[in-house]
Coordinates of N, CA, C and O and ligand atoms in Angstrom, one line a residue:
M8 N 45.3 52.7 -48.5 CA 45.3 54.2 -49.2 C 44.7 55.1 -48.0 O 43.3 54.6 -47.9
R9 N 45.0 56.5 -47.9 CA 44.1 57.5 -46.5 C 43.2 57.8 -47.8 O 43.4 58.4 -49.1
K10 N 41.6 57.5 -47.4 CA 40.8 58.4 -47.8 C 40.1 59.5 -47.4 O 40.1 59.6 -45.9
T11 N 39.9 60.5 -48.2 CA 39.2 61.6 -47.6 C 37.4 61.9 -47.8 O 37.2 61.1 -48.7
F12 N 36.9 62.1 -46.9 CA 35.3 62.4 -46.9 C 35.5 64.1 -46.9 O 35.6 64.6 -46.3
Y13 N 35.0 64.1 -48.1 CA 35.0 66.1 -48.5 C 33.4 65.9 -48.4 O 32.2 65.1 -48.7
Y14 N 33.1 67.4 -47.8 CA 31.4 67.9 -47.7 C 31.6 69.2 -48.3 O 32.6 70.0 -48.2
C15 N 30.5 69.9 -48.9 CA 30.5 71.2 -49.2 C 29.1 71.4 -49.2 O 27.9 70.4 -48.9
Y16 N 28.3 72.4 -49.5 CA 27.1 73.4 -49.0 C 26.8 74.0 -49.8 O 28.0 75.0 -50.5
D17 N 25.7 74.7 -49.9 CA 25.3 75.6 -50.9 C 24.8 76.8 -49.9 O 23.9 77.5 -50.6
L18 N 24.9 76.6 -48.4 CA 24.2 77.6 -47.6 C 25.2 77.9 -46.6 O 25.6 77.4 -45.5
E19 N 26.0 78.9 -46.9 CA 27.4 79.7 -46.6 C 26.9 79.6 -45.2 O 27.6 79.4 -43.9
E20 N 25.8 80.0 -44.8 CA 25.7 80.5 -43.4 C 25.6 79.8 -42.3 O 25.4 79.6 -41.0
Q21 N 25.4 78.4 -43.0 CA 25.4 77.4 -41.6 C 26.5 76.6 -41.7 O 27.0 75.4 -41.2
E22 N 27.6 77.3 -42.5 CA 29.2 76.3 -42.5 C 29.5 76.1 -41.1 O 29.8 74.8 -41.1
E23 N 29.4 76.7 -40.0 CA 30.1 76.2 -39.0 C 29.5 75.0 -38.3 O 29.5 74.4 -37.6
M24 N 27.9 75.4 -38.6 CA 27.1 74.2 -37.9 C 27.8 72.8 -38.5 O 27.5 71.5 -38.0
L25 N 27.7 73.1 -39.8 CA 27.9 71.6 -40.5 C 29.7 71.1 -39.9 O 29.3 70.0 -39.7
R26 N 30.6 72.0 -39.9 CA 31.6 71.5 -39.4 C 31.4 71.0 -37.6 O 32.6 69.8 -37.7
Q27 N 30.6 71.5 -37.4 CA 30.7 70.8 -35.6 C 29.9 69.6 -35.9 O 30.3 68.5 -35.0
C28 N 29.1 69.3 -36.5 CA 28.2 68.1 -36.9 C 29.0 66.9 -37.7 O 29.1 66.0 -36.9
M29 N 30.2 67.8 -38.4 CA 30.8 66.1 -38.7 C 32.0 66.0 -37.8 O 32.7 64.7 -37.8
N30 N 32.6 66.7 -37.0 CA 33.6 66.8 -36.1 C 32.9 65.6 -34.8 O 33.4 64.8 -34.2
E31 N 31.3 66.0 -34.5 CA 31.0 65.4 -33.6 C 30.5 63.8 -33.8 O 31.1 63.0 -33.1
L32 N 30.1 63.3 -35.4 CA 30.2 62.0 -35.9 C 31.6 61.7 -35.9 O 31.9 60.2 -35.5
S33 N 32.8 62.2 -36.5 CA 34.1 62.0 -36.6 C 34.4 61.2 -34.9 O 35.1 60.4 -35.0
G34 N 33.9 62.3 -34.1 CA 34.5 61.6 -32.4 C 33.6 60.5 -32.1 O 34.7 59.1 -31.4
Y35 N 32.4 60.2 -32.2 CA 31.6 58.8 -32.3 C 32.4 57.8 -32.6 O 33.0 57.0 -32.0
I36 N 32.7 57.6 -33.9 CA 32.8 56.4 -34.9 C 34.2 56.1 -34.7 O 34.5 54.9 -34.7
S37 N 35.2 57.4 -33.7 CA 36.7 56.8 -33.5 C 36.4 56.1 -32.3 O 37.7 55.2 -31.9
L38 N 35.7 56.2 -31.2 CA 35.9 55.2 -30.3 C 35.0 53.6 -30.1 O 34.4 53.7 -31.3
P39 N 35.2 52.7 -29.6 CA 34.7 51.4 -29.6 C 33.0 51.8 -29.3 O 32.7 52.7 -28.8
P40 N 32.1 51.2 -30.1 CA 32.5 49.7 -30.5 C 32.9 49.8 -32.2 O 33.4 48.5 -32.6
I41 N 33.2 51.0 -32.5 CA 33.6 51.0 -34.4 C 34.8 51.0 -34.4 O 35.4 50.9 -34.8
E42 N 35.2 52.0 -33.4 CA 37.4 52.8 -33.7 C 37.2 52.6 -35.4 O 38.5 51.9 -35.7
I43 N 36.8 53.4 -36.0 CA 37.2 53.8 -37.5 C 37.8 55.6 -37.4 O 36.9 56.2 -36.8
S44 N 38.9 55.7 -37.7 CA 39.1 56.8 -37.7 C 39.3 57.8 -39.0 O 40.2 57.5 -39.5
Y45 N 38.6 58.5 -39.1 CA 38.7 59.2 -40.8 C 38.0 60.7 -40.2 O 36.9 61.0 -39.3
K46 N 38.7 61.8 -40.9 CA 38.2 62.6 -41.2 C 37.7 63.6 -42.4 O 38.0 63.1 -43.4
F47 N 37.0 64.3 -42.0 CA 36.3 64.9 -42.6 C 36.3 65.7 -42.9 O 36.5 66.9 -42.3
T48 N 36.5 66.5 -44.6 CA 37.3 67.6 -44.7 C 36.3 68.6 -45.6 O 35.7 68.0 -46.5
E49 N 36.2 70.0 -45.5 CA 35.7 70.6 -46.4 C 36.5 70.4 -48.0 O 37.2 70.3 -48.0
L50 N 35.3 70.5 -48.8 CA 35.9 70.2 -50.4 C 37.0 71.3 -50.7 O 36.4 72.8 -50.2
P51 N 38.0 71.1 -51.2 CA 38.8 72.5 -51.3 C 38.4 73.1 -52.6 O 38.0 72.6 -53.4
R52 N 38.7 74.1 -52.2 CA 37.9 75.6 -53.2 C 38.1 75.6 -54.2 O 37.2 76.0 -55.6
E53 N 39.7 75.0 -54.4 CA 39.8 74.7 -56.1 C 38.9 73.5 -57.0 O 38.8 73.4 -58.2
L54 N 38.4 72.8 -56.1 CA 37.2 71.8 -56.7 C 36.0 72.1 -56.9 O 35.3 71.2 -57.6
E55 N 35.7 73.1 -55.9 CA 34.2 73.6 -55.9 C 33.9 73.8 -57.0 O 32.1 73.7 -57.7
K56 N 34.3 74.9 -57.6 CA 33.4 75.2 -59.2 C 33.2 74.3 -60.1 O 32.0 74.2 -60.5
D57 N 34.1 73.4 -60.2 CA 33.9 72.1 -61.1 C 32.8 71.4 -60.7 O 31.9 71.0 -61.4
V58 N 32.6 70.9 -59.2 CA 31.6 70.5 -58.5 C 30.5 70.9 -58.8 O 29.6 70.2 -59.3
R59 N 30.2 71.9 -58.4 CA 29.1 72.8 -59.1 C 28.5 72.5 -60.7 O 27.5 72.3 -60.9
E60 N 29.5 72.9 -61.3 CA 29.2 72.6 -62.8 C 28.5 71.2 -63.0 O 27.7 71.2 -63.7
I61 N 29.1 70.1 -62.3 CA 28.7 68.8 -62.7 C 27.1 68.9 -61.9 O 26.3 68.4 -62.8
F62 N 27.1 69.1 -61.2 CA 25.5 69.2 -60.6 C 24.7 69.9 -61.2 O 23.5 69.8 -61.0
S63 N 25.1 71.3 -61.5 CA 24.1 72.0 -62.8 C 23.8 71.2 -63.8 O 22.9 71.3 -64.4
Q64 N 24.6 70.2 -64.4 CA 24.3 69.8 -65.6 C 23.3 68.3 -65.6 O 22.5 68.1 -66.5
S65 N 23.3 67.8 -64.2 CA 22.3 66.8 -64.4 C 21.6 66.5 -63.0 O 21.9 66.8 -62.1
D66 N 20.2 65.9 -62.7 CA 20.1 65.8 -61.6 C 19.6 64.3 -61.0 O 19.1 63.8 -60.7
D67 N 20.7 63.4 -61.9 CA 20.7 62.0 -62.0 C 21.9 61.8 -60.5 O 22.9 62.1 -61.3
I68 N 22.0 61.2 -59.7 CA 22.9 60.6 -58.8 C 23.9 60.1 -59.2 O 25.1 60.0 -59.0
F69 N 23.4 59.1 -60.1 CA 24.4 57.8 -60.8 C 25.2 58.9 -61.6 O 26.7 58.6 -61.9
C70 N 24.6 59.7 -62.5 CA 25.4 60.5 -63.7 C 26.4 61.4 -63.0 O 27.7 61.3 -63.3
C71 N 25.7 62.0 -61.8 CA 26.9 63.2 -61.2 C 27.9 62.2 -60.4 O 29.3 63.0 -60.6
E72 N 28.1 61.1 -59.8 CA 28.9 60.4 -59.4 C 30.0 59.9 -60.1 O 31.2 60.0 -60.2
G73 N 29.5 59.6 -61.7 CA 30.3 58.9 -62.6 C 31.1 60.4 -63.0 O 32.4 60.2 -63.0
K74 N 30.8 61.5 -63.2 CA 31.4 62.5 -63.5 C 32.2 62.9 -62.7 O 33.3 63.6 -62.8
L75 N 32.0 62.9 -61.2 CA 32.7 63.5 -59.8 C 34.0 62.4 -59.7 O 35.1 62.8 -59.9
C76 N 34.0 61.4 -60.0 CA 34.8 59.8 -60.1 C 36.0 60.5 -61.2 O 37.2 60.5 -60.9
Q77 N 35.4 60.8 -62.5 CA 36.6 61.2 -63.5 C 37.2 62.5 -63.5 O 38.3 62.7 -63.6
L78 N 36.2 63.5 -62.6 CA 37.1 65.1 -62.2 C 38.1 64.8 -61.4 O 39.3 65.4 -61.1
F79 N 38.1 63.9 -60.1 CA 38.5 63.9 -59.2 C 40.0 62.9 -60.0 O 41.0 63.0 -59.2
L80 N 39.7 61.9 -60.7 CA 40.7 61.1 -61.4 C 41.7 62.2 -62.0 O 42.9 62.3 -61.9
E81 N 40.9 62.9 -63.1 CA 42.1 64.0 -63.4 C 42.7 64.9 -63.1 O 43.9 65.3 -63.4
R82 N 42.4 65.3 -61.5 CA 42.8 66.1 -61.0 C 44.2 65.1 -59.9 O 44.3 65.8 -58.8
H83 N 43.8 63.9 -60.2 CA 45.0 63.0 -59.0 C 44.8 63.2 -57.7 O 45.7 63.3 -56.8
E84 N 43.3 63.7 -57.5 CA 42.6 63.9 -56.0 C 42.1 62.4 -55.8 O 41.7 61.7 -56.4
D85 N 42.2 61.8 -54.3 CA 41.9 60.9 -54.2 C 40.6 61.0 -53.9 O 40.2 60.7 -52.6
F86 N 40.0 60.7 -54.8 CA 38.3 61.0 -54.6 C 37.7 59.8 -53.8 O 37.8 58.2 -54.4
S87 N 37.1 59.4 -52.9 CA 36.9 58.4 -52.0 C 34.8 58.9 -51.8 O 34.3 58.3 -52.7
R88 N 34.6 59.8 -51.2 CA 33.5 60.4 -50.6 C 33.0 61.7 -50.6 O 34.0 62.7 -50.2
L89 N 31.4 62.1 -51.2 CA 31.3 63.6 -51.2 C 30.4 63.4 -50.7 O 29.2 63.1 -50.9
L90 N 29.9 64.1 -49.8 CA 28.5 64.9 -48.8 C 28.2 66.0 -49.4 O 29.0 67.1 -49.0
V91 N 26.8 66.1 -49.9 CA 26.5 67.9 -50.7 C 25.5 67.9 -49.8 O 24.3 67.0 -50.0
I92 N 25.5 69.2 -49.2 CA 24.3 69.7 -48.5 C 23.5 71.1 -49.4 O 24.5 71.8 -49.8
C93 N 22.3 70.8 -50.0 CA 21.8 71.5 -51.1 C 20.5 71.8 -50.6 O 19.7 71.3 -49.8
P94 N 20.0 73.0 -51.2 CA 18.7 73.4 -50.5 C 17.5 72.7 -51.1 O 18.0 71.7 -52.4
K95 N 16.1 72.6 -50.6 CA 15.6 71.7 -50.9 C 15.0 72.0 -52.4 O 14.0 71.3 -53.5
T96 N 15.3 73.4 -52.6 CA 14.9 73.9 -54.2 C 15.5 73.6 -55.1 O 15.1 73.7 -56.4
S97 N 16.7 72.8 -55.1 CA 18.0 72.5 -56.2 C 16.9 71.6 -56.7 O 16.4 70.7 -56.5
R98 N 17.9 71.5 -58.2 CA 17.5 70.4 -59.2 C 17.6 69.0 -58.1 O 16.7 68.0 -58.6
L99 N 18.7 68.8 -57.7 CA 18.9 67.4 -57.1 C 17.8 67.0 -55.8 O 17.6 65.8 -56.5
A100 N 17.9 67.9 -55.1 CA 16.9 67.4 -54.3 C 15.2 67.3 -54.6 O 14.9 66.3 -54.4
K101 N 15.2 68.2 -55.9 CA 13.4 68.1 -56.3 C 13.3 66.7 -56.9 O 12.2 66.1 -56.9
A102 N 14.5 66.3 -57.6 CA 14.4 64.4 -58.2 C 14.4 63.4 -57.4 O 13.6 62.4 -58.0
Y103 N 14.5 63.7 -56.1 CA 14.4 62.4 -55.5 C 13.5 63.2 -54.3 O 13.1 62.1 -53.1
L104 N 13.2 64.0 -53.9 CA 12.5 64.4 -52.8 C 11.1 63.5 -52.4 O 10.9 63.1 -51.2
K105 N 10.5 63.2 -53.5 CA 9.1 62.2 -53.4 C 9.6 60.9 -52.6 O 8.8 60.6 -51.9
K106 N 10.4 60.3 -53.0 CA 10.7 59.1 -52.5 C 11.8 59.3 -51.1 O 11.7 58.3 -50.3
Y107 N 13.0 60.1 -51.3 CA 13.8 60.1 -50.4 C 13.4 61.7 -49.8 O 14.2 62.4 -50.1
P108 N 12.3 61.8 -48.3 CA 12.5 63.1 -47.9 C 13.4 64.0 -47.7 O 13.5 65.2 -47.5
W109 N 14.6 63.3 -47.0 CA 15.3 64.0 -46.8 C 17.1 64.0 -47.2 O 17.5 64.8 -47.0
G110 N 17.1 62.9 -47.5 CA 18.5 62.8 -48.3 C 18.4 61.4 -49.1 O 17.5 60.5 -48.9
V111 N 19.4 61.2 -49.8 CA 19.6 60.1 -51.1 C 21.6 59.8 -50.6 O 22.4 60.8 -50.8
A112 N 21.6 58.8 -50.7 CA 23.2 58.3 -51.0 C 23.6 57.3 -52.0 O 22.3 56.2 -51.9
N113 N 24.5 57.2 -52.5 CA 25.0 56.1 -53.3 C 26.3 55.7 -52.5 O 26.4 56.0 -51.4
I114 N 27.2 55.0 -53.7 CA 28.1 54.6 -52.5 C 29.4 55.7 -52.4 O 29.5 55.5 -51.4
S115 N 29.5 56.5 -53.2 CA 30.2 57.6 -53.0 C 29.8 58.9 -53.1 O 30.5 60.0 -52.9
L116 N 28.6 59.2 -53.1 CA 28.0 60.5 -53.3 C 26.7 60.5 -52.3 O 26.1 59.5 -52.6
A117 N 26.5 61.6 -51.6 CA 25.3 61.6 -50.3 C 24.8 62.8 -50.6 O 25.7 63.9 -50.4
I118 N 23.6 63.2 -50.6 CA 23.0 64.6 -50.8 C 21.8 64.5 -49.7 O 21.0 63.7 -49.3
V119 N 22.2 65.7 -48.6 CA 21.1 65.6 -47.7 C 20.3 67.4 -48.5 O 21.2 68.4 -48.8
Y120 N 19.0 67.4 -48.2 CA 18.7 68.8 -48.6 C 18.6 69.6 -47.3 O 17.5 69.4 -46.5
G121 N 19.2 70.6 -47.1 CA 19.3 71.7 -46.0 C 20.0 71.0 -44.9 O 20.1 69.8 -44.5
L122 N 20.1 71.7 -43.6 CA 20.8 71.6 -42.6 C 19.9 71.4 -41.7 O 20.2 71.9 -40.4
Y123 N 18.4 71.0 -41.8 CA 17.7 71.1 -40.5 C 18.1 70.1 -39.5 O 17.7 70.4 -38.8
D124 N 18.6 68.7 -39.8 CA 18.6 67.9 -38.8 C 20.4 67.2 -38.8 O 20.3 66.7 -39.9
K125 N 20.9 67.6 -37.5 CA 22.1 66.8 -37.9 C 22.0 65.2 -38.0 O 22.8 64.3 -38.2
Y126 N 21.1 64.4 -37.5 CA 21.0 62.8 -37.6 C 20.7 62.8 -39.3 O 21.0 61.4 -39.3
V127 N 19.9 63.7 -39.6 CA 19.7 63.3 -41.4 C 20.9 63.4 -42.0 O 21.2 62.2 -42.9
I128 N 21.8 64.3 -41.5 CA 23.2 64.4 -42.2 C 24.1 63.5 -41.8 O 25.1 62.7 -42.8
W129 N 23.9 62.8 -40.4 CA 24.9 61.5 -40.1 C 24.5 60.5 -41.0 O 25.1 59.3 -41.3
H130 N 23.1 60.2 -41.0 CA 22.5 58.9 -41.8 C 23.5 58.7 -43.1 O 23.3 57.7 -43.4
E131 N 23.1 60.0 -43.8 CA 23.7 59.9 -45.2 C 25.1 59.8 -45.3 O 25.9 59.0 -46.2
M132 N 26.0 60.3 -44.4 CA 27.5 60.2 -44.2 C 27.6 58.7 -43.6 O 28.5 58.6 -44.3
L133 N 26.8 58.3 -42.6 CA 27.0 56.3 -42.5 C 27.1 55.8 -43.5 O 27.3 54.9 -43.4
H134 N 25.9 56.0 -44.4 CA 25.9 55.5 -46.1 C 27.4 55.0 -46.2 O 27.9 54.4 -47.2
L135 N 28.0 56.5 -46.9 CA 29.3 56.5 -47.4 C 30.3 55.9 -46.5 O 31.1 55.5 -47.4
L136 N 30.1 55.6 -45.6 CA 30.9 54.8 -44.8 C 30.8 53.0 -44.8 O 31.6 52.4 -43.8
G137 N 29.7 52.9 -45.2 CA 29.2 51.5 -45.5 C 28.1 51.0 -45.2 O 27.6 49.9 -45.1
A138 N 27.2 51.9 -44.2 CA 26.3 51.4 -43.6 C 24.8 51.2 -44.8 O 24.8 51.5 -45.4
N139 N 24.0 50.3 -44.1 CA 22.6 49.8 -45.1 C 21.5 50.4 -44.3 O 21.6 50.8 -42.9
D140 N 20.7 51.1 -45.0 CA 19.4 51.4 -44.3 C 18.9 50.2 -43.7 O 18.7 49.1 -44.0
C141 N 17.8 50.4 -42.4 CA 17.2 49.3 -41.6 C 15.8 49.6 -41.9 O 15.6 49.6 -40.5
Y142 N 15.4 49.7 -42.7 CA 14.1 49.9 -43.3 C 13.7 49.5 -44.4 O 14.4 49.0 -45.4
D143 N 12.3 49.0 -44.6 CA 11.9 48.2 -45.8 C 11.2 49.7 -46.4 O 9.9 49.8 -45.8
L144 N 11.4 50.2 -47.6 CA 10.8 51.3 -48.4 C 9.1 50.7 -48.8 O 8.2 51.4 -48.8
S145 N 9.2 49.7 -48.6 CA 7.9 49.1 -49.5 C 6.9 48.4 -48.1 O 5.8 48.5 -48.4
E146 N 7.4 49.0 -47.1 CA 6.4 48.2 -45.7 C 6.0 50.0 -45.0 O 6.6 50.8 -45.3
S147 N 4.8 49.7 -44.8 CA 3.8 50.9 -44.0 C 4.8 51.3 -42.8 O 4.8 52.5 -42.5
D148 N 5.4 50.3 -41.9 CA 6.1 50.2 -40.9 C 7.5 50.6 -41.2 O 8.3 49.3 -41.6
R149 N 8.2 51.8 -40.8 CA 9.4 52.4 -41.6 C 10.5 52.4 -40.1 O 11.6 53.1 -40.2
G150 N 10.1 51.9 -39.2 CA 10.7 52.0 -38.1 C 12.0 51.4 -38.1 O 11.8 50.2 -39.2
P151 N 13.2 51.1 -37.4 CA 14.4 50.2 -37.7 C 14.2 48.8 -38.0 O 13.1 48.2 -36.6
N152 N 14.1 48.0 -39.0 CA 14.0 46.8 -38.6 C 15.5 45.7 -38.1 O 15.4 44.5 -38.6
C153 N 16.1 46.2 -37.7 CA 17.5 45.7 -36.9 C 17.1 45.6 -35.2 O 16.3 45.8 -34.6
E154 N 18.1 45.3 -34.8 CA 17.6 45.0 -33.0 C 18.0 46.3 -32.2 O 18.2 46.2 -31.3
C155 N 18.4 47.3 -32.8 CA 18.9 48.2 -32.1 C 17.4 49.6 -32.4 O 17.3 50.2 -33.5
P156 N 16.7 49.4 -31.3 CA 15.7 50.1 -31.4 C 16.1 51.6 -31.9 O 15.0 52.6 -32.2
N157 N 16.7 52.5 -31.2 CA 17.0 53.9 -31.6 C 18.3 53.8 -33.2 O 18.9 54.9 -33.0
C158 N 18.5 53.1 -33.7 CA 19.3 53.0 -34.9 C 19.1 54.1 -36.2 O 17.9 54.2 -36.3
I159 N 20.0 54.6 -36.3 CA 19.9 55.9 -37.0 C 19.8 55.8 -38.6 O 19.6 56.6 -39.4
M160 N 20.0 54.2 -38.9 CA 19.9 53.8 -40.5 C 18.0 53.7 -40.7 O 17.8 53.2 -41.4
Q161 N 17.5 53.9 -39.2 CA 16.0 53.7 -40.0 C 15.1 55.2 -40.5 O 16.3 56.0 -40.7
Y162 N 14.2 54.6 -41.4 CA 13.8 55.8 -42.4 C 13.3 57.3 -41.9 O 13.9 58.1 -42.5
N163 N 13.3 57.6 -40.5 CA 12.8 58.5 -40.2 C 13.5 59.2 -38.9 O 13.4 59.2 -38.0
A164 N 14.9 59.4 -39.4 CA 16.1 59.6 -38.6 C 16.4 60.6 -38.0 O 17.2 62.0 -38.1
T165 N 15.3 61.1 -36.9 CA 15.2 62.6 -36.1 C 15.6 62.3 -34.5 O 16.1 61.3 -34.4
R166 N 15.8 63.9 -34.4 CA 16.3 63.6 -32.9 C 15.8 62.8 -31.3 O 16.1 62.1 -30.9
A167 N 14.1 62.6 -32.0 CA 13.5 62.0 -31.4 C 13.4 60.7 -31.4 O 13.4 59.7 -30.8
N168 N 13.8 60.5 -32.8 CA 13.9 58.7 -32.8 C 15.6 58.0 -32.5 O 15.6 57.0 -32.3
V169 N 16.4 58.9 -32.7 CA 17.7 58.1 -32.5 C 18.4 58.7 -31.4 O 18.8 57.9 -30.5
R170 N 18.1 60.0 -31.1 CA 18.5 60.0 -29.6 C 19.8 60.3 -29.0 O 21.0 60.6 -30.1
N171 N 20.6 59.8 -28.2 CA 21.8 59.1 -28.1 C 23.0 58.5 -28.5 O 22.2 57.6 -28.7
W172 N 24.0 58.9 -29.0 CA 25.2 57.9 -29.0 C 25.1 56.6 -28.0 O 25.1 57.1 -26.9
P173 N 25.4 55.1 -28.3 CA 25.3 54.6 -29.3 C 24.0 54.6 -30.4 O 22.7 54.3 -29.6
F174 N 24.2 54.7 -31.7 CA 22.6 54.3 -32.7 C 23.3 54.0 -34.0 O 22.4 54.1 -34.6
L175 N 23.9 52.9 -33.5 CA 24.1 52.2 -34.7 C 24.2 50.6 -34.5 O 24.1 50.0 -33.4
C176 N 23.0 49.8 -35.4 CA 23.2 48.0 -34.7 C 24.6 47.6 -35.3 O 25.3 48.2 -36.2
D177 N 24.3 46.4 -34.7 CA 26.0 45.5 -34.9 C 26.3 45.2 -36.5 O 27.3 45.4 -36.8
A178 N 25.1 45.1 -37.1 CA 25.3 44.5 -38.4 C 25.9 45.7 -39.3 O 26.7 45.6 -40.1
N179 N 25.3 47.3 -38.8 CA 26.4 48.1 -39.5 C 27.4 48.5 -39.1 O 28.3 48.7 -40.1
I180 N 27.7 48.5 -37.8 CA 28.8 48.5 -37.1 C 30.0 47.4 -38.4 O 31.0 48.1 -38.3
Q181 N 30.0 46.0 -38.3 CA 30.7 45.0 -38.8 C 30.4 45.8 -40.4 O 31.8 45.4 -40.9
R182 N 29.7 46.2 -40.9 CA 29.7 46.3 -42.3 C 30.8 47.6 -42.7 O 31.8 47.7 -43.5
M183 N 30.5 48.3 -41.7 CA 31.4 49.8 -41.7 C 33.0 49.3 -41.5 O 34.1 49.7 -42.0
Q184 N 33.3 48.7 -40.5 CA 34.5 48.2 -40.3 C 35.2 47.2 -41.5 O 36.3 47.4 -41.6
K185 N 34.0 46.6 -42.0 CA 34.7 46.1 -43.3 C 35.1 46.7 -44.3 O 35.8 46.1 -45.2
R186 N 34.1 47.5 -44.8 CA 34.6 48.4 -45.5 C 35.8 49.6 -45.5 O 36.7 49.1 -46.6
I187 N 35.8 49.4 -44.2 CA 37.2 50.5 -44.4 C 38.4 49.8 -44.0 O 39.1 50.0 -44.9
Q188 N 38.1 48.1 -43.7 CA 39.5 47.7 -44.1 C 39.7 47.2 -45.3 O 41.1 47.3 -46.0
E189 N 38.7 47.3 -46.2 CA 38.9 46.8 -47.6 C 39.4 48.5 -48.4 O 40.4 47.9 -49.5
W190 N 39.7 49.4 -47.9 CA 40.2 50.7 -48.3 C 41.6 50.9 -47.8 O 42.3 51.4 -48.3
K191 N 42.2 49.8 -46.9 CA 43.3 50.4 -46.2 C 44.4 49.4 -47.0 O 44.0 48.6 -47.7
Ligands
ZN26 ZN1 19.4 55.5 -45.9
ZN27 ZN1 20.0 49.4 -37.8

């Protein structure tokens, strides 16, 4: 079944930047060595109001995820993944900022606080495609613990650390391909 990756934002002036950022990522992952072609689409307007309502009710990512699944089910939409860009001052961001300073992701919901760095957005987006983190939160050295020195799944996924494509380790490429296979 075709899966859709929706994204929405709370920072309208940066709408174009977000669109470019998504197009760039879908371009990279559709080429070898990953070769998965998925379109990232803006959340339809008719769903936006209800989605905002869900986020205003709770600051728990698991709770929001459950309610989103329910909402999309009721609307007969093929809910798969949602990336939300919200301000650092938002309720959700505040709940997770301490542990995850840039963003947080679960199986089908990713939250990024602000559009400061496209690498942070890509990191969380790749979680939605099946990638795992390449760092250990309990260790002081949180550089990538995989074989890819500029892996984007490291703790501090900044332009300086990630640099240019390709920026994913083999283990994550395989995880993503496997996840996509399971969806088909
Ligand atoms: Zn992560
Ligand atoms: Zn890695």
